[in-house]
Amino acid sequence: RERLRRRVRARVPRAGGHSTGTGDMSLEEDSHFEKQTQCILLTFLKEKTFVNRILAEEISTLEKKVTEGSDDEDGIQTDGHCASLSYFRSEVLCREIGVRLAQMGDGLDQGINQDVVEGFIQAHEINQPQEDGTLTLSTIIHGLTDQRTPVIQDLPQEKSVLLLTLWLLEKTVLERPRLLPRIFRTTVQYITTKLQNYIHQIGGWENLL
């Protein structure tokens, strides 16, 4: 675990680190964080034992699209260093973080009303594909945090939000595999907007483990 921390710290932007003083650096860090989040969420999904063939195919298709998009953008930065995503795409690193997150969320089923999954599905089926679904997701997660689920009640609020978000992603795509691209996009946007600062402040994804 300590080796994992050292390896990621060398590559993941830290809060309060070097800045150019312009908005470009913030946008660049947002982009890197979003790509890291995509990588981890994909691994999180792949680590689950899905017997649903359609969902397995959807995950495979999504992974190809995300990987191809990352390859197109993953070049050399202006300071001459390769983008941090090139390392973060490491299968070993993504697998370790994804597996740990999956383990941390074990047991959530026992304390959560399953009706929230159906409500989330209905909201996405009503909305147009291009509509922002993060507001709906935020409302649902806020309601779940108020349920005081035993598995998460002693965790920091931000970590509870993350685990609930991953739980909702998993359960929703199990019910509606074809919604995976939209739910995945919404989840990545939500985590980037709501949790990026927290994850940077604690030193990166690896410190969630």
Tab-separated table of C-alpha atoms in Angstrom:
chain	number	residue	atom	x	y	z
A	1	ARG	CA	0.000	0.000	0.000
A	2	GLU	CA	2.822	2.416	0.872
A	3	ARG	CA	4.520	1.628	-2.438
A	4	LEU	CA	1.231	2.382	-4.211
A	5	ARG	CA	1.035	5.768	-2.454
A	6	ARG	CA	4.561	6.759	-3.423
A	7	ARG	CA	4.005	5.799	-7.054
A	8	VAL	CA	0.766	7.724	-7.401
A	9	ARG	CA	1.938	10.826	-5.516
A	10	ALA	CA	4.693	11.272	-8.036
A	11	ARG	CA	2.135	11.573	-10.806
A	12	VAL	CA	-1.143	12.930	-9.424
A	13	PRO	CA	-1.517	16.731	-9.065
A	14	ARG	CA	-1.733	17.749	-5.394
A	15	ALA	CA	-3.806	20.509	-3.903
A	16	GLY	CA	-1.678	23.553	-3.245
A	17	GLY	CA	0.996	22.398	-5.672
A	18	HIS	CA	2.695	24.343	-8.450
A	19	SER	CA	0.334	26.497	-10.471
A	20	THR	CA	0.753	28.659	-13.521
A	21	GLY	CA	-1.600	31.248	-12.079
A	22	THR	CA	-4.050	30.817	-14.972
A	23	GLY	CA	-7.263	28.891	-15.482
A	24	ASP	CA	-5.482	26.550	-17.890
A	25	MET	CA	-3.829	24.591	-15.085
A	26	SER	CA	-7.159	24.103	-13.302
A	27	LEU	CA	-8.769	22.848	-16.496
A	28	GLU	CA	-5.834	20.531	-17.098
A	29	GLU	CA	-6.054	19.107	-13.580
A	30	ASP	CA	-9.809	18.646	-13.972
A	31	SER	CA	-9.186	16.725	-17.186
A	32	HIS	CA	-6.583	14.472	-15.556
A	33	PHE	CA	-8.817	13.803	-12.568
A	34	GLU	CA	-11.736	12.946	-14.824
A	35	LYS	CA	-9.622	10.473	-16.779
A	36	GLN	CA	-8.356	8.891	-13.570
A	37	THR	CA	-11.933	8.576	-12.356
A	38	GLN	CA	-12.992	6.919	-15.613
A	39	CYS	CA	-10.182	4.411	-15.300
A	40	ILE	CA	-11.012	3.532	-11.700
A	41	LEU	CA	-14.755	3.263	-12.272
A	42	LEU	CA	-14.234	0.984	-15.248
A	43	THR	CA	-12.028	-1.275	-13.167
A	44	PHE	CA	-14.558	-1.151	-10.332
A	45	LEU	CA	-17.249	-2.413	-12.721
A	46	LYS	CA	-15.003	-5.034	-14.269
A	47	GLU	CA	-14.198	-6.452	-10.839
A	48	LYS	CA	-17.863	-7.170	-10.202
A	49	THR	CA	-19.101	-10.628	-11.185
A	50	PHE	CA	-21.792	-9.748	-13.690
A	51	VAL	CA	-23.648	-12.673	-15.222
A	52	ASN	CA	-25.595	-10.294	-17.440
A	53	ARG	CA	-24.149	-10.744	-20.934
A	54	ILE	CA	-25.542	-7.440	-22.202
A	55	LEU	CA	-23.931	-5.538	-19.352
A	56	ALA	CA	-20.598	-7.259	-19.931
A	57	GLU	CA	-20.761	-6.199	-23.581
A	58	GLU	CA	-21.670	-2.636	-22.626
A	59	ILE	CA	-18.718	-2.438	-20.229
A	60	SER	CA	-16.371	-3.743	-22.919
A	61	THR	CA	-17.669	-1.208	-25.474
A	62	LEU	CA	-17.407	1.649	-22.976
A	63	GLU	CA	-13.867	0.666	-22.052
A	64	LYS	CA	-12.812	0.785	-25.692
A	65	LYS	CA	-14.313	4.256	-26.141
A	66	VAL	CA	-12.680	5.611	-22.995
A	67	THR	CA	-9.316	4.091	-23.887
A	68	GLU	CA	-9.430	5.413	-27.446
A	69	GLY	CA	-10.318	8.888	-26.198
A	70	SER	CA	-7.476	8.822	-23.712
A	71	ASP	CA	-5.000	7.708	-26.360
A	72	ASP	CA	-5.999	10.639	-28.579
A	73	GLU	CA	-5.450	13.202	-25.809
A	74	ASP	CA	-2.564	11.623	-23.933
A	75	GLY	CA	0.421	13.417	-25.352
A	76	ILE	CA	3.335	15.457	-24.088
A	77	GLN	CA	2.649	18.385	-21.776
A	78	THR	CA	4.242	21.772	-22.317
A	79	ASP	CA	6.789	21.019	-19.570
A	80	GLY	CA	8.004	18.004	-21.535
A	81	HIS	CA	6.515	15.346	-19.262
A	82	CYS	CA	4.017	12.722	-20.321
A	83	ALA	CA	0.491	13.260	-19.035
A	84	SER	CA	-0.184	11.586	-15.693
A	85	LEU	CA	-2.902	9.430	-17.266
A	86	SER	CA	-0.250	7.402	-19.086
A	87	TYR	CA	0.741	5.907	-15.743
A	88	PHE	CA	-2.704	5.937	-14.218
A	89	ARG	CA	-3.935	3.656	-16.986
A	90	SER	CA	-1.706	0.996	-15.472
A	91	GLU	CA	-3.850	-2.099	-15.101
A	92	VAL	CA	-2.271	-2.991	-11.766
A	93	LEU	CA	-2.895	0.416	-10.218
A	94	CYS	CA	-6.471	0.730	-11.489
A	95	ARG	CA	-7.238	-2.819	-10.418
A	96	GLU	CA	-5.960	-2.288	-6.885
A	97	ILE	CA	-7.926	0.902	-6.325
A	98	GLY	CA	-11.055	-0.467	-8.011
A	99	VAL	CA	-10.963	-3.683	-5.979
A	100	ARG	CA	-10.440	-1.817	-2.707
A	101	LEU	CA	-13.373	0.483	-3.428
A	102	ALA	CA	-15.561	-2.510	-4.249
A	103	GLN	CA	-14.591	-4.145	-0.957
A	104	MET	CA	-15.279	-0.973	0.999
A	105	GLY	CA	-18.823	-0.892	-0.363
A	106	ASP	CA	-19.667	-4.466	0.609
A	107	GLY	CA	-22.701	-4.607	2.834
A	108	LEU	CA	-24.472	-1.503	1.553
A	109	ASP	CA	-27.318	-3.624	0.167
A	110	GLN	CA	-28.511	-4.500	3.656
A	111	GLY	CA	-29.107	-0.909	4.682
A	112	ILE	CA	-30.417	0.861	1.584
A	113	ASN	CA	-33.922	1.060	0.194
A	114	GLN	CA	-33.738	-0.483	-3.271
A	115	ASP	CA	-36.489	1.835	-4.512
A	116	VAL	CA	-33.899	4.556	-5.023
A	117	VAL	CA	-32.416	2.552	-7.881
A	118	GLU	CA	-35.723	2.447	-9.733
A	119	GLY	CA	-36.177	6.167	-9.135
A	120	PHE	CA	-32.763	6.905	-10.604
A	121	ILE	CA	-33.520	4.731	-13.632
A	122	GLN	CA	-36.839	6.442	-14.245
A	123	ALA	CA	-35.226	9.871	-14.043
A	124	HIS	CA	-32.665	8.923	-16.697
A	125	GLU	CA	-35.288	7.366	-18.947
A	126	ILE	CA	-37.365	10.540	-18.779
A	127	ASN	CA	-34.467	12.911	-19.381
A	128	GLN	CA	-32.947	13.430	-22.792
A	129	PRO	CA	-29.511	11.794	-23.295
A	130	GLN	CA	-27.791	15.178	-23.502
A	131	GLU	CA	-29.310	16.434	-20.243
A	132	ASP	CA	-27.139	16.775	-17.144
A	133	GLY	CA	-28.085	14.040	-14.701
A	134	THR	CA	-25.836	15.144	-11.852
A	135	LEU	CA	-28.590	17.135	-10.119
A	136	THR	CA	-30.781	14.041	-9.888
A	137	LEU	CA	-27.831	11.978	-8.703
A	138	SER	CA	-26.942	14.597	-6.096
A	139	THR	CA	-30.493	14.611	-4.742
A	140	ILE	CA	-30.564	10.810	-4.447
A	141	ILE	CA	-27.149	10.611	-2.774
A	142	HIS	CA	-28.159	13.323	-0.305
A	143	GLY	CA	-31.217	11.265	0.616
A	144	LEU	CA	-29.124	8.117	1.034
A	145	THR	CA	-26.630	9.801	3.367
A	146	ASP	CA	-29.556	10.716	5.626
A	147	GLN	CA	-30.482	7.035	6.032
A	148	ARG	CA	-27.505	6.472	8.356
A	149	THR	CA	-26.612	3.127	6.815
A	150	PRO	CA	-24.442	1.188	9.346
A	151	VAL	CA	-21.698	0.457	6.812
A	152	ILE	CA	-20.980	4.145	6.226
A	153	GLN	CA	-22.237	5.977	9.306
A	154	ASP	CA	-18.763	6.234	10.864
A	155	LEU	CA	-17.014	7.311	7.654
A	156	PRO	CA	-16.206	10.889	6.572
A	157	GLN	CA	-19.103	12.359	4.622
A	158	GLU	CA	-17.146	12.554	1.379
A	159	LYS	CA	-16.127	8.908	1.551
A	160	SER	CA	-19.725	7.919	2.277
A	161	VAL	CA	-20.862	9.916	-0.762
A	162	LEU	CA	-18.305	8.160	-2.954
A	163	LEU	CA	-19.284	4.660	-1.822
A	164	LEU	CA	-22.992	5.404	-2.227
A	165	THR	CA	-22.359	6.801	-5.705
A	166	LEU	CA	-20.487	3.662	-6.739
A	167	TRP	CA	-23.217	1.474	-5.239
A	168	LEU	CA	-25.873	3.339	-7.211
A	169	LEU	CA	-23.823	3.047	-10.414
A	170	GLU	CA	-23.492	-0.705	-9.970
A	171	LYS	CA	-27.134	-1.379	-9.098
A	172	THR	CA	-28.510	0.871	-11.823
A	173	VAL	CA	-26.539	-0.671	-14.676
A	174	LEU	CA	-27.422	-4.135	-13.411
A	175	GLU	CA	-31.077	-3.260	-13.877
A	176	ARG	CA	-30.632	-1.311	-17.138
A	177	PRO	CA	-27.373	-2.288	-18.883
A	178	ARG	CA	-28.129	-0.090	-21.916
A	179	LEU	CA	-28.037	2.979	-19.677
A	180	LEU	CA	-24.388	2.354	-18.791
A	181	PRO	CA	-22.855	5.062	-21.033
A	182	ARG	CA	-25.184	7.742	-19.637
A	183	ILE	CA	-24.981	6.607	-16.003
A	184	PHE	CA	-21.212	6.268	-16.252
A	185	ARG	CA	-20.865	9.784	-17.690
A	186	THR	CA	-23.129	11.212	-14.999
A	187	THR	CA	-21.181	9.428	-12.253
A	188	VAL	CA	-17.818	10.661	-13.507
A	189	GLN	CA	-19.139	14.230	-13.744
A	190	TYR	CA	-20.601	14.045	-10.259
A	191	ILE	CA	-17.417	12.716	-8.652
A	192	THR	CA	-15.311	15.290	-10.505
A	193	THR	CA	-17.566	18.132	-9.366
A	194	LYS	CA	-18.281	17.048	-5.797
A	195	LEU	CA	-15.273	15.040	-4.653
A	196	GLN	CA	-12.211	16.183	-6.596
A	197	ASN	CA	-11.091	18.698	-3.960
A	198	TYR	CA	-11.538	16.172	-1.155
A	199	ILE	CA	-9.553	13.485	-2.959
A	200	HIS	CA	-6.745	15.945	-3.704
A	201	GLN	CA	-6.736	17.159	-0.095
A	202	ILE	CA	-6.241	13.667	1.295
A	203	GLY	CA	-3.383	13.069	-1.126
A	204	GLY	CA	-5.040	11.192	-3.968
A	205	TRP	CA	-7.246	8.195	-4.660
A	206	GLU	CA	-4.871	5.806	-2.932
A	207	ASN	CA	-5.511	7.422	0.455
A	208	LEU	CA	-9.158	6.405	0.278
A	209	LEU	CA	-8.098	2.780	0.652
